[in-house]
PDB file of C-alpha atoms (C1' of nucleotides) in Angstrom:
ATOM      1  CA  MET A 194      -0.151  -0.369  -0.213  1.00  0.00           C
ATOM      2  CA  VAL A 195       1.349   3.341  -1.072  1.00  0.00           C
ATOM      3  CA  VAL A 196       2.082   6.083   1.662  1.00  0.00           C
ATOM      4  CA  TYR A 197       1.803   9.231   0.689  1.00  0.00           C
ATOM      5  CA  GLU A 198      -1.189   8.966  -1.179  1.00  0.00           C
ATOM      6  CA  LEU A 199      -4.350   6.311  -0.573  1.00  0.00           C
ATOM      7  CA  SER A 200      -6.479   4.875  -3.239  1.00  0.00           C
ATOM      8  CA  ASP A 201     -10.300   4.243  -2.565  1.00  0.00           C
ATOM      9  CA  ALA A 202      -9.132   0.496  -2.622  1.00  0.00           C
ATOM     10  CA  ASP A 203      -6.818   1.394   0.131  1.00  0.00           C
ATOM     11  CA  VAL A 204      -9.012   3.452   2.044  1.00  0.00           C
ATOM     12  CA  ASP A 205     -11.666   0.386   1.472  1.00  0.00           C
ATOM     13  CA  ARG A 206      -8.834  -1.872   3.476  1.00  0.00           C
ATOM     14  CA  ILE A 207      -8.049   0.686   6.418  1.00  0.00           C
ATOM     15  CA  PHE A 208     -12.009   0.780   6.930  1.00  0.00           C
ATOM     16  CA  GLN A 209     -12.660  -2.649   6.708  1.00  0.00           C
ATOM     17  CA  ALA A 210      -9.938  -3.520   8.724  1.00  0.00           C
ATOM     18  CA  LEU A 211     -11.057  -0.906  11.454  1.00  0.00           C
ATOM     19  CA  ALA A 212     -14.790  -2.947  11.724  1.00  0.00           C
ATOM     20  CA  ASP A 213     -13.851  -5.268  13.401  1.00  0.00           C
ATOM     21  CA  ALA A 214     -13.796  -5.107  17.457  1.00  0.00           C
ATOM     22  CA  THR A 215     -10.868  -7.659  17.926  1.00  0.00           C
ATOM     23  CA  ARG A 216      -9.197  -6.255  15.397  1.00  0.00           C
ATOM     24  CA  ARG A 217      -9.385  -3.089  16.216  1.00  0.00           C
ATOM     25  CA  ASP A 218      -8.570  -4.299  19.826  1.00  0.00           C
ATOM     26  CA  ILE A 219      -5.191  -6.404  18.580  1.00  0.00           C
ATOM     27  CA  ILE A 220      -4.316  -2.966  17.654  1.00  0.00           C
ATOM     28  CA  LYS A 221      -4.886  -1.291  21.082  1.00  0.00           C
ATOM     29  CA  GLN A 222      -3.400  -4.318  22.241  1.00  0.00           C
ATOM     30  CA  ALA A 223      -0.356  -3.928  19.957  1.00  0.00           C
ATOM     31  CA  MET A 224      -0.144  -0.052  20.928  1.00  0.00           C
ATOM     32  CA  LEU A 225       0.807  -0.479  24.793  1.00  0.00           C
ATOM     33  CA  ARG A 226       3.164  -3.188  23.996  1.00  0.00           C
ATOM     34  CA  GLU A 227       4.697  -4.946  21.437  1.00  0.00           C
ATOM     35  CA  GLN A 228       3.461  -8.343  20.823  1.00  0.00           C
ATOM     36  CA  SER A 229       3.650 -11.918  19.474  1.00  0.00           C
ATOM     37  CA  VAL A 230       1.207 -13.184  17.695  1.00  0.00           C
ATOM     38  CA  SER A 231       0.232 -16.138  19.769  1.00  0.00           C
ATOM     39  CA  GLU A 232       0.523 -14.039  22.366  1.00  0.00           C
ATOM     40  CA  LEU A 233      -2.126 -12.008  20.818  1.00  0.00           C
ATOM     41  CA  ALA A 234      -3.902 -14.632  20.389  1.00  0.00           C
ATOM     42  CA  ARG A 235      -4.578 -15.450  23.756  1.00  0.00           C
ATOM     43  CA  ARG A 236      -6.207 -12.878  24.728  1.00  0.00           C
ATOM     44  CA  TYR A 237      -9.616 -13.896  22.466  1.00  0.00           C
ATOM     45  CA  ALA A 238     -11.612 -16.240  22.495  1.00  0.00           C
ATOM     46  CA  MET A 239     -11.149 -17.633  19.269  1.00  0.00           C
ATOM     47  CA  SER A 240      -8.178 -19.790  17.231  1.00  0.00           C
ATOM     48  CA  PHE A 241      -4.932 -18.546  16.623  1.00  0.00           C
ATOM     49  CA  ALA A 242      -5.331 -19.140  12.938  1.00  0.00           C
ATOM     50  CA  ALA A 243      -8.296 -16.380  13.460  1.00  0.00           C
ATOM     51  CA  VAL A 244      -6.019 -14.467  15.438  1.00  0.00           C
ATOM     52  CA  GLN A 245      -3.485 -14.719  12.846  1.00  0.00           C
ATOM     53  CA  LYS A 246      -5.914 -13.632   9.807  1.00  0.00           C
ATOM     54  CA  HIS A 247      -7.259 -10.819  11.474  1.00  0.00           C
ATOM     55  CA  VAL A 248      -3.448  -9.665  11.907  1.00  0.00           C
ATOM     56  CA  ALA A 249      -3.079 -10.096   8.413  1.00  0.00           C
ATOM     57  CA  VAL A 250      -6.096  -8.237   7.774  1.00  0.00           C
ATOM     58  CA  LEU A 251      -4.351  -5.063   9.639  1.00  0.00           C
ATOM     59  CA  GLU A 252      -1.059  -5.701   8.138  1.00  0.00           C
ATOM     60  CA  ARG A 253      -2.716  -5.256   4.510  1.00  0.00           C
ATOM     61  CA  ALA A 254      -4.227  -2.651   5.286  1.00  0.00           C
ATOM     62  CA  SER A 255      -0.974  -1.257   6.943  1.00  0.00           C
ATOM     63  CA  LEU A 256      -2.187  -0.888   9.972  1.00  0.00           C
ATOM     64  CA  VAL A 257      -0.128  -3.207  12.272  1.00  0.00           C
ATOM     65  CA  ILE A 258       3.594  -4.892  10.024  1.00  0.00           C
ATOM     66  CA  LYS A 259       4.726  -7.775  11.655  1.00  0.00           C
ATOM     67  CA  GLU A 260       8.546  -8.434  11.894  1.00  0.00           C
ATOM     68  CA  ARG A 261       9.865 -11.784  12.309  1.00  0.00           C
ATOM     69  CA  ARG A 262      12.238 -12.374  15.663  1.00  0.00           C
ATOM     70  CA  GLY A 263      13.046 -15.575  16.277  1.00  0.00           C
ATOM     71  CA  ARG A 264      10.495 -17.957  15.950  1.00  0.00           C
ATOM     72  CA  GLU A 265       7.653 -15.277  17.003  1.00  0.00           C
ATOM     73  CA  GLN A 266       6.206 -12.210  15.001  1.00  0.00           C
ATOM     74  CA  VAL A 267       5.992  -9.518  16.390  1.00  0.00           C
ATOM     75  CA  VAL A 268       2.791  -7.209  15.986  1.00  0.00           C
ATOM     76  CA  HIS A 269       4.065  -3.516  15.966  1.00  0.00           C
ATOM     77  CA  PRO A 270       1.359  -0.108  15.037  1.00  0.00           C
ATOM     78  CA  ASN A 271       1.629   1.591  12.619  1.00  0.00           C
ATOM     79  CA  PRO A 272       0.143   5.093  13.883  1.00  0.00           C
ATOM     80  CA  GLU A 273       1.120   6.876  10.422  1.00  0.00           C
ATOM     81  CA  ALA A 274      -1.869   5.075   8.975  1.00  0.00           C
ATOM     82  CA  LEU A 275      -4.471   5.727  11.819  1.00  0.00           C
ATOM     83  CA  ARG A 276      -3.423   9.482  11.645  1.00  0.00           C
ATOM     84  CA  ARG A 277      -4.627   8.836   8.039  1.00  0.00           C
ATOM     85  CA  ALA A 278      -7.744   7.697   8.609  1.00  0.00           C
ATOM     86  CA  ALA A 279      -8.523  10.403  11.201  1.00  0.00           C
ATOM     87  CA  ARG A 280      -7.330  13.161   8.734  1.00  0.00           C
ATOM     88  CA  LEU A 281      -9.562  11.550   5.729  1.00  0.00           C
ATOM     89  CA  LEU A 282     -12.433  11.937   8.100  1.00  0.00           C
ATOM     90  CA  ASP A 283     -11.507  15.250   8.678  1.00  0.00           C
ATOM     91  CA  ALA A 284     -11.547  16.689   5.273  1.00  0.00           C
ATOM     92  CA  TYR A 285     -15.548  15.301   5.324  1.00  0.00           C
ATOM     93  CA  GLU A 286     -15.684  18.202   7.691  1.00  0.00           C
ATOM     94  CA  ASP A 287     -14.163  20.653   5.510  1.00  0.00           C
ATOM     95  CA  VAL A 288     -16.613  19.915   2.617  1.00  0.00           C
ATOM     96  CA  TRP A 289     -20.073  20.051   5.548  1.00  0.00           C
ATOM     97  CA  ARG A 290     -17.941  23.451   5.851  1.00  0.00           C
ATOM     98  CA  GLY A 291     -18.223  24.391   2.393  1.00  0.00           C
ATOM     99  CA  ARG A 292     -14.246  24.395   1.540  1.00  0.00           C
ATOM    100  CA  ALA A 293     -13.734  21.877  -1.528  1.00  0.00           C
ATOM    101  CA  ASP A 294      -9.458  22.763  -1.032  1.00  0.00           C
ATOM    102  CA  ARG A 295      -9.454  19.436   0.933  1.00  0.00           C
ATOM    103  CA  ILE A 296     -12.264  17.292  -1.335  1.00  0.00           C
ATOM    104  CA  GLY A 297     -10.110  15.096  -3.931  1.00  0.00           C
ATOM    105  CA  GLU A 298      -8.720  13.458  -0.321  1.00  0.00           C
ATOM    106  CA  ILE A 299     -12.196  11.866   0.108  1.00  0.00           C
ATOM    107  CA  LEU A 300     -13.130   9.894  -3.040  1.00  0.00           C
ATOM    108  CA  SER A 301      -9.694  10.535  -5.099  1.00  0.00           C
ATOM    109  CA  GLY A 302      -7.463   7.409  -6.363  1.00  0.00           C
ATOM    110  CA  PRO A 303      -4.115   7.567  -8.611  1.00  0.00           C
TER     111      PRO A 303
ATOM    112  CA  MET B  90     -27.935   3.946  17.281  1.00  0.00           C
ATOM    113  CA  VAL B  91     -26.942   6.353  20.967  1.00  0.00           C
ATOM    114  CA  VAL B  92     -25.370   9.603  20.578  1.00  0.00           C
ATOM    115  CA  TYR B  93     -23.939   9.733  23.668  1.00  0.00           C
ATOM    116  CA  GLU B  94     -21.620   6.201  23.742  1.00  0.00           C
ATOM    117  CA  LEU B  95     -20.893   4.170  21.007  1.00  0.00           C
ATOM    118  CA  SER B  96     -20.849   0.191  21.607  1.00  0.00           C
ATOM    119  CA  ASP B  97     -18.578  -1.918  19.803  1.00  0.00           C
ATOM    120  CA  ALA B  98     -21.288  -2.390  17.529  1.00  0.00           C
ATOM    121  CA  ASP B  99     -22.274   1.106  16.668  1.00  0.00           C
ATOM    122  CA  VAL B 100     -18.054   1.335  15.512  1.00  0.00           C
ATOM    123  CA  ASP B 101     -18.897  -1.798  13.885  1.00  0.00           C
ATOM    124  CA  ARG B 102     -21.268   0.012  12.262  1.00  0.00           C
ATOM    125  CA  ILE B 103     -19.568   3.334  11.266  1.00  0.00           C
ATOM    126  CA  PHE B 104     -16.178   1.678   9.949  1.00  0.00           C
ATOM    127  CA  GLN B 105     -18.189  -0.986   7.574  1.00  0.00           C
ATOM    128  CA  ALA B 106     -20.039   1.765   5.615  1.00  0.00           C
ATOM    129  CA  LEU B 107     -17.137   3.779   5.739  1.00  0.00           C
ATOM    130  CA  ALA B 108     -15.313   0.897   3.337  1.00  0.00           C
ATOM    131  CA  ASP B 109     -16.958   1.289   0.436  1.00  0.00           C
ATOM    132  CA  ALA B 110     -16.048   3.743  -2.197  1.00  0.00           C
ATOM    133  CA  THR B 111     -19.448   4.509  -3.603  1.00  0.00           C
ATOM    134  CA  ARG B 112     -21.506   4.997   0.381  1.00  0.00           C
ATOM    135  CA  ARG B 113     -18.158   6.914   1.011  1.00  0.00           C
ATOM    136  CA  ASP B 114     -18.702   9.220  -2.372  1.00  0.00           C
ATOM    137  CA  ILE B 115     -22.897   9.484  -1.332  1.00  0.00           C
ATOM    138  CA  ILE B 116     -21.707  11.012   1.892  1.00  0.00           C
ATOM    139  CA  LYS B 117     -19.833  13.329   0.122  1.00  0.00           C
ATOM    140  CA  GLN B 118     -22.357  14.257  -2.049  1.00  0.00           C
ATOM    141  CA  ALA B 119     -24.747  14.226   0.723  1.00  0.00           C
ATOM    142  CA  MET B 120     -22.886  17.384   2.106  1.00  0.00           C
ATOM    143  CA  LEU B 121     -22.290  19.067  -0.602  1.00  0.00           C
ATOM    144  CA  ARG B 122     -26.079  19.403  -1.591  1.00  0.00           C
ATOM    145  CA  GLU B 123     -28.842  17.455   0.118  1.00  0.00           C
ATOM    146  CA  GLN B 124     -30.135  15.178  -2.720  1.00  0.00           C
ATOM    147  CA  SER B 125     -32.781  12.219  -2.866  1.00  0.00           C
ATOM    148  CA  VAL B 126     -31.941   8.804  -3.639  1.00  0.00           C
ATOM    149  CA  SER B 127     -33.076   8.942  -7.080  1.00  0.00           C
ATOM    150  CA  GLU B 128     -30.771  11.788  -7.341  1.00  0.00           C
ATOM    151  CA  LEU B 129     -28.316  10.403  -5.865  1.00  0.00           C
ATOM    152  CA  ALA B 130     -28.429   7.152  -7.597  1.00  0.00           C
ATOM    153  CA  ARG B 131     -28.191   8.836 -11.119  1.00  0.00           C
ATOM    154  CA  ARG B 132     -24.430   9.696 -10.400  1.00  0.00           C
ATOM    155  CA  TYR B 133     -23.621   5.866 -10.167  1.00  0.00           C
ATOM    156  CA  ALA B 134     -23.446   3.055 -12.129  1.00  0.00           C
ATOM    157  CA  MET B 135     -25.281   0.645 -10.599  1.00  0.00           C
ATOM    158  CA  SER B 136     -29.017  -0.008 -10.531  1.00  0.00           C
ATOM    159  CA  PHE B 137     -31.284   2.360  -7.997  1.00  0.00           C
ATOM    160  CA  ALA B 138     -31.989  -0.569  -5.881  1.00  0.00           C
ATOM    161  CA  ALA B 139     -27.978  -1.037  -5.490  1.00  0.00           C
ATOM    162  CA  VAL B 140     -27.897   2.790  -3.861  1.00  0.00           C
ATOM    163  CA  GLN B 141     -30.960   2.879  -2.278  1.00  0.00           C
ATOM    164  CA  LYS B 142     -29.172  -0.251  -0.339  1.00  0.00           C
ATOM    165  CA  HIS B 143     -26.188   1.477   0.122  1.00  0.00           C
ATOM    166  CA  VAL B 144     -27.659   4.665   1.694  1.00  0.00           C
ATOM    167  CA  ALA B 145     -30.177   1.604   3.873  1.00  0.00           C
ATOM    168  CA  VAL B 146     -25.913   0.755   5.854  1.00  0.00           C
ATOM    169  CA  LEU B 147     -25.145   4.627   5.965  1.00  0.00           C
ATOM    170  CA  GLU B 148     -28.460   5.103   7.865  1.00  0.00           C
ATOM    171  CA  ARG B 149     -28.041   2.916   9.831  1.00  0.00           C
ATOM    172  CA  ALA B 150     -24.042   3.497  11.005  1.00  0.00           C
ATOM    173  CA  SER B 151     -25.796   7.069  11.418  1.00  0.00           C
ATOM    174  CA  LEU B 152     -23.906   8.712   9.123  1.00  0.00           C
ATOM    175  CA  VAL B 153     -26.909  10.000   7.326  1.00  0.00           C
ATOM    176  CA  ILE B 154     -30.913  10.741   7.735  1.00  0.00           C
ATOM    177  CA  LYS B 155     -33.510  10.418   5.155  1.00  0.00           C
ATOM    178  CA  GLU B 156     -36.103  12.732   5.395  1.00  0.00           C
ATOM    179  CA  ARG B 157     -39.326  12.263   3.070  1.00  0.00           C
ATOM    180  CA  ARG B 158     -40.415  15.153   1.149  1.00  0.00           C
ATOM    181  CA  GLY B 159     -43.234  14.563  -1.004  1.00  0.00           C
ATOM    182  CA  ARG B 160     -42.385  11.418  -2.486  1.00  0.00           C
ATOM    183  CA  GLU B 161     -38.882  12.030  -2.504  1.00  0.00           C
ATOM    184  CA  GLN B 162     -36.628  10.291   0.127  1.00  0.00           C
ATOM    185  CA  VAL B 163     -33.835  13.236   0.814  1.00  0.00           C
ATOM    186  CA  VAL B 164     -30.364  12.869   2.327  1.00  0.00           C
ATOM    187  CA  HIS B 165     -28.869  14.517   4.918  1.00  0.00           C
ATOM    188  CA  PRO B 166     -25.575  13.593   6.612  1.00  0.00           C
ATOM    189  CA  ASN B 167     -24.686  13.659   9.461  1.00  0.00           C
ATOM    190  CA  PRO B 168     -21.523  15.466  10.544  1.00  0.00           C
ATOM    191  CA  GLU B 169     -21.904  14.696  14.215  1.00  0.00           C
ATOM    192  CA  ALA B 170     -20.999  10.595  13.228  1.00  0.00           C
ATOM    193  CA  LEU B 171     -18.412  11.066  11.239  1.00  0.00           C
ATOM    194  CA  ARG B 172     -16.633  13.537  13.718  1.00  0.00           C
ATOM    195  CA  ARG B 173     -17.065  10.890  16.188  1.00  0.00           C
ATOM    196  CA  ALA B 174     -15.332   8.697  14.040  1.00  0.00           C
ATOM    197  CA  ALA B 175     -12.450  10.484  13.552  1.00  0.00           C
ATOM    198  CA  ARG B 176     -12.107  11.327  17.634  1.00  0.00           C
ATOM    199  CA  LEU B 177     -12.202   7.594  17.825  1.00  0.00           C
ATOM    200  CA  LEU B 178      -9.214   7.350  15.719  1.00  0.00           C
ATOM    201  CA  ASP B 179      -7.394  10.059  16.853  1.00  0.00           C
ATOM    202  CA  ALA B 180      -8.124   8.370  21.012  1.00  0.00           C
ATOM    203  CA  TYR B 181      -5.720   5.571  19.289  1.00  0.00           C
ATOM    204  CA  GLU B 182      -3.281   8.217  18.742  1.00  0.00           C
ATOM    205  CA  ASP B 183      -3.159   9.050  22.785  1.00  0.00           C
ATOM    206  CA  VAL B 184      -2.924   5.067  23.075  1.00  0.00           C
ATOM    207  CA  TRP B 185      -0.242   4.956  21.295  1.00  0.00           C
ATOM    208  CA  ARG B 186       2.034   7.915  23.536  1.00  0.00           C
ATOM    209  CA  GLY B 187       1.144   6.616  26.365  1.00  0.00           C
ATOM    210  CA  ARG B 188      -1.617   8.084  28.043  1.00  0.00           C
ATOM    211  CA  ALA B 189      -3.862   6.306  29.286  1.00  0.00           C
ATOM    212  CA  ASP B 190      -6.835   8.629  29.777  1.00  0.00           C
ATOM    213  CA  ARG B 191      -8.831   7.734  26.905  1.00  0.00           C
ATOM    214  CA  ILE B 192      -8.036   4.198  26.039  1.00  0.00           C
ATOM    215  CA  GLY B 193     -11.981   3.351  27.019  1.00  0.00           C
ATOM    216  CA  GLU B 194     -13.669   4.543  23.927  1.00  0.00           C
ATOM    217  CA  ILE B 195     -11.884   2.712  22.108  1.00  0.00           C
ATOM    218  CA  LEU B 196     -13.372  -0.769  22.487  1.00  0.00           C
ATOM    219  CA  SER B 197     -15.954  -0.034  25.220  1.00  0.00           C
ATOM    220  CA  GLY B 198     -19.095  -1.412  25.853  1.00  0.00           C
ATOM    221  CA  PRO B 199     -21.944  -0.258  27.353  1.00  0.00           C
TER     222      PRO B 199
ATOM    223  C1'  DC C  29      19.117 -34.292  19.329  1.00  0.00           C
ATOM    224  C1'  DT C  30      14.698 -34.195  21.107  1.00  0.00           C
ATOM    225  C1'  DC C  31      10.647 -31.427  21.751  1.00  0.00           C
ATOM    226  C1'  DA C  32       7.594 -28.778  22.323  1.00  0.00           C
ATOM    227  C1'  DT C  33       5.767 -23.758  20.646  1.00  0.00           C
ATOM    228  C1'  DA C  34       5.042 -20.931  17.009  1.00  0.00           C
ATOM    229  C1'  DT C  35       4.158 -19.434  12.849  1.00  0.00           C
ATOM    230  C1'  DA C  36       1.947 -20.815   7.885  1.00  0.00           C
ATOM    231  C1'  DC C  37      -1.050 -22.276   5.468  1.00  0.00           C
ATOM    232  C1'  DA C  38      -4.992 -24.905   3.168  1.00  0.00           C
ATOM    233  C1'  DA C  39      -9.722 -26.451   3.372  1.00  0.00           C
ATOM    234  C1'  DC C  40     -14.406 -26.209   4.752  1.00  0.00           C
ATOM    235  C1'  DC C  41     -18.645 -24.051   6.491  1.00  0.00           C
ATOM    236  C1'  DA C  42     -21.996 -20.267   7.911  1.00  0.00           C
ATOM    237  C1'  DT C  43     -23.413 -15.646   7.258  1.00  0.00           C
ATOM    238  C1'  DT C  44     -23.056 -11.233   5.295  1.00  0.00           C
ATOM    239  C1'  DT C  45     -22.077  -8.382   1.860  1.00  0.00           C
ATOM    240  C1'  DG C  46     -22.835  -5.952  -3.177  1.00  0.00           C
ATOM    241  C1'  DG C  47     -25.591  -6.592  -6.955  1.00  0.00           C
ATOM    242  C1'  DT C  48     -29.383  -7.699  -9.539  1.00  0.00           C
ATOM    243  C1'  DT C  49     -34.465  -8.272 -11.260  1.00  0.00           C
ATOM    244  C1'  DG C  50     -38.910  -7.862 -10.388  1.00  0.00           C
ATOM    245  C1'  DT C  51     -42.941  -6.212  -8.211  1.00  0.00           C
ATOM    246  C1'  DA C  52     -45.775  -3.097  -5.534  1.00  0.00           C
ATOM    247  C1'  DG C  53     -47.742   0.740  -3.511  1.00  0.00           C
ATOM    248  C1'  DG C  54     -47.549   6.079  -2.499  1.00  0.00           C
ATOM    249  C1'  DT C  55     -46.891  10.707  -4.292  1.00  0.00           C
ATOM    250  C1'  DT C  56     -47.716  14.157  -7.715  1.00  0.00           C
ATOM    251  C1'  DA C  57     -47.555  16.799 -12.797  1.00  0.00           C
ATOM    252  C1'  DG C  58     -50.639  18.587 -16.359  1.00  0.00           C
TER     253       DG C  58
ATOM    254  C1'  DC D 181     -58.277  11.336 -13.729  1.00  0.00           C
ATOM    255  C1'  DT D 182     -54.160   8.903 -15.323  1.00  0.00           C
ATOM    256  C1'  DA D 183     -49.615   8.633 -16.598  1.00  0.00           C
ATOM    257  C1'  DA D 184     -44.992   9.472 -14.455  1.00  0.00           C
ATOM    258  C1'  DC D 185     -42.172   9.064 -10.735  1.00  0.00           C
ATOM    259  C1'  DC D 186     -39.941   7.215  -6.700  1.00  0.00           C
ATOM    260  C1'  DT D 187     -39.049   4.416  -3.200  1.00  0.00           C
ATOM    261  C1'  DA D 188     -39.948  -0.026  -0.319  1.00  0.00           C
ATOM    262  C1'  DC D 189     -38.604  -5.001  -1.018  1.00  0.00           C
ATOM    263  C1'  DA D 190     -38.547  -9.330  -1.485  1.00  0.00           C
ATOM    264  C1'  DA D 191     -36.016 -13.224  -4.522  1.00  0.00           C
ATOM    265  C1'  DC D 192     -31.581 -14.683  -6.319  1.00  0.00           C
ATOM    266  C1'  DC D 193     -27.192 -14.647  -6.617  1.00  0.00           C
ATOM    267  C1'  DA D 194     -21.821 -14.879  -6.308  1.00  0.00           C
ATOM    268  C1'  DA D 195     -18.067 -13.299  -3.768  1.00  0.00           C
ATOM    269  C1'  DA D 196     -16.282 -12.283   0.644  1.00  0.00           C
ATOM    270  C1'  DT D 197     -15.521 -12.507   5.886  1.00  0.00           C
ATOM    271  C1'  DG D 198     -14.743 -14.687  10.505  1.00  0.00           C
ATOM    272  C1'  DG D 199     -14.474 -18.597  11.685  1.00  0.00           C
ATOM    273  C1'  DT D 200     -13.226 -24.026  12.105  1.00  0.00           C
ATOM    274  C1'  DT D 201      -9.707 -27.469  11.843  1.00  0.00           C
ATOM    275  C1'  DG D 202      -6.425 -29.666   9.970  1.00  0.00           C
ATOM    276  C1'  DT D 203      -1.519 -30.394   8.198  1.00  0.00           C
ATOM    277  C1'  DA D 204       3.579 -28.800   7.512  1.00  0.00           C
ATOM    278  C1'  DT D 205       7.440 -26.299   8.745  1.00  0.00           C
ATOM    279  C1'  DA D 206      10.998 -23.386  11.625  1.00  0.00           C
ATOM    280  C1'  DT D 207      12.595 -22.531  15.653  1.00  0.00           C
ATOM    281  C1'  DG D 208      14.541 -22.243  20.300  1.00  0.00           C
ATOM    282  C1'  DA D 209      14.990 -24.988  24.999  1.00  0.00           C
ATOM    283  C1'  DG D 210      16.911 -27.930  27.330  1.00  0.00           C
TER     284       DG D 210
END
DNA sequence: CTCATATACAACCATTTGGTTGTAGGTTAG
DNA sequence: CTAACCTACAACCAAATGGTTGTATATGAG
């Protein structure tokens, strides 16, 4: 996923990833303390594979990054992506206020 | 959907609704100028029923409100919901910075 | 070395999603 | 009044989602 400009598909992936309480909690946990996938998995009432998939969804949305450390895969948050999502929502506020300058950000696509 | 406190399901619905480019565009269009569902529908390369469903998804997430005007149903934006979503994302920033005070907002649920 | 642990990934399943078409009911223009 | 228009909603379909189990592989502990 490109960092400096988000395509519609990028934005789709970000909000899609955020639309699940377990995934939002994984992000929060990773921000509180970087943890391995299995360490995260122990927190939830579901299989390891399910959590692994959730992390994969977050990774495809670049909301987290996995880094291999020995036999573990440690999950780092990517605060920048969240920031970009928040600013994207802020852009709607500008549209609402009648400012056209940041409209392009909302439904762009390179 | 309760306004003053968002449950996990509420937040799910909001981000889910935002995870589609057509729906994001509908929000933008409604913010630029309040339009009827059929008026909106003409903008997209899909059936009226499809657009109707998209508006319904936005409505369940309280991102828009429909108001009947004669035989038309005019779509108003609800900027407050967008604002709340943006602030929700901002709360992650606080977690990231090590501030615990607003953490509750993220994965709450009355 | 051996074994337990951590991850990867495939196959499967039920449900949801995003689209379609078709039908029916209100409302308004003329 | 009648015809055109706008909306509602059901039924259907393919694809995506969120979960499962099972199997294989890599790594570190002892």
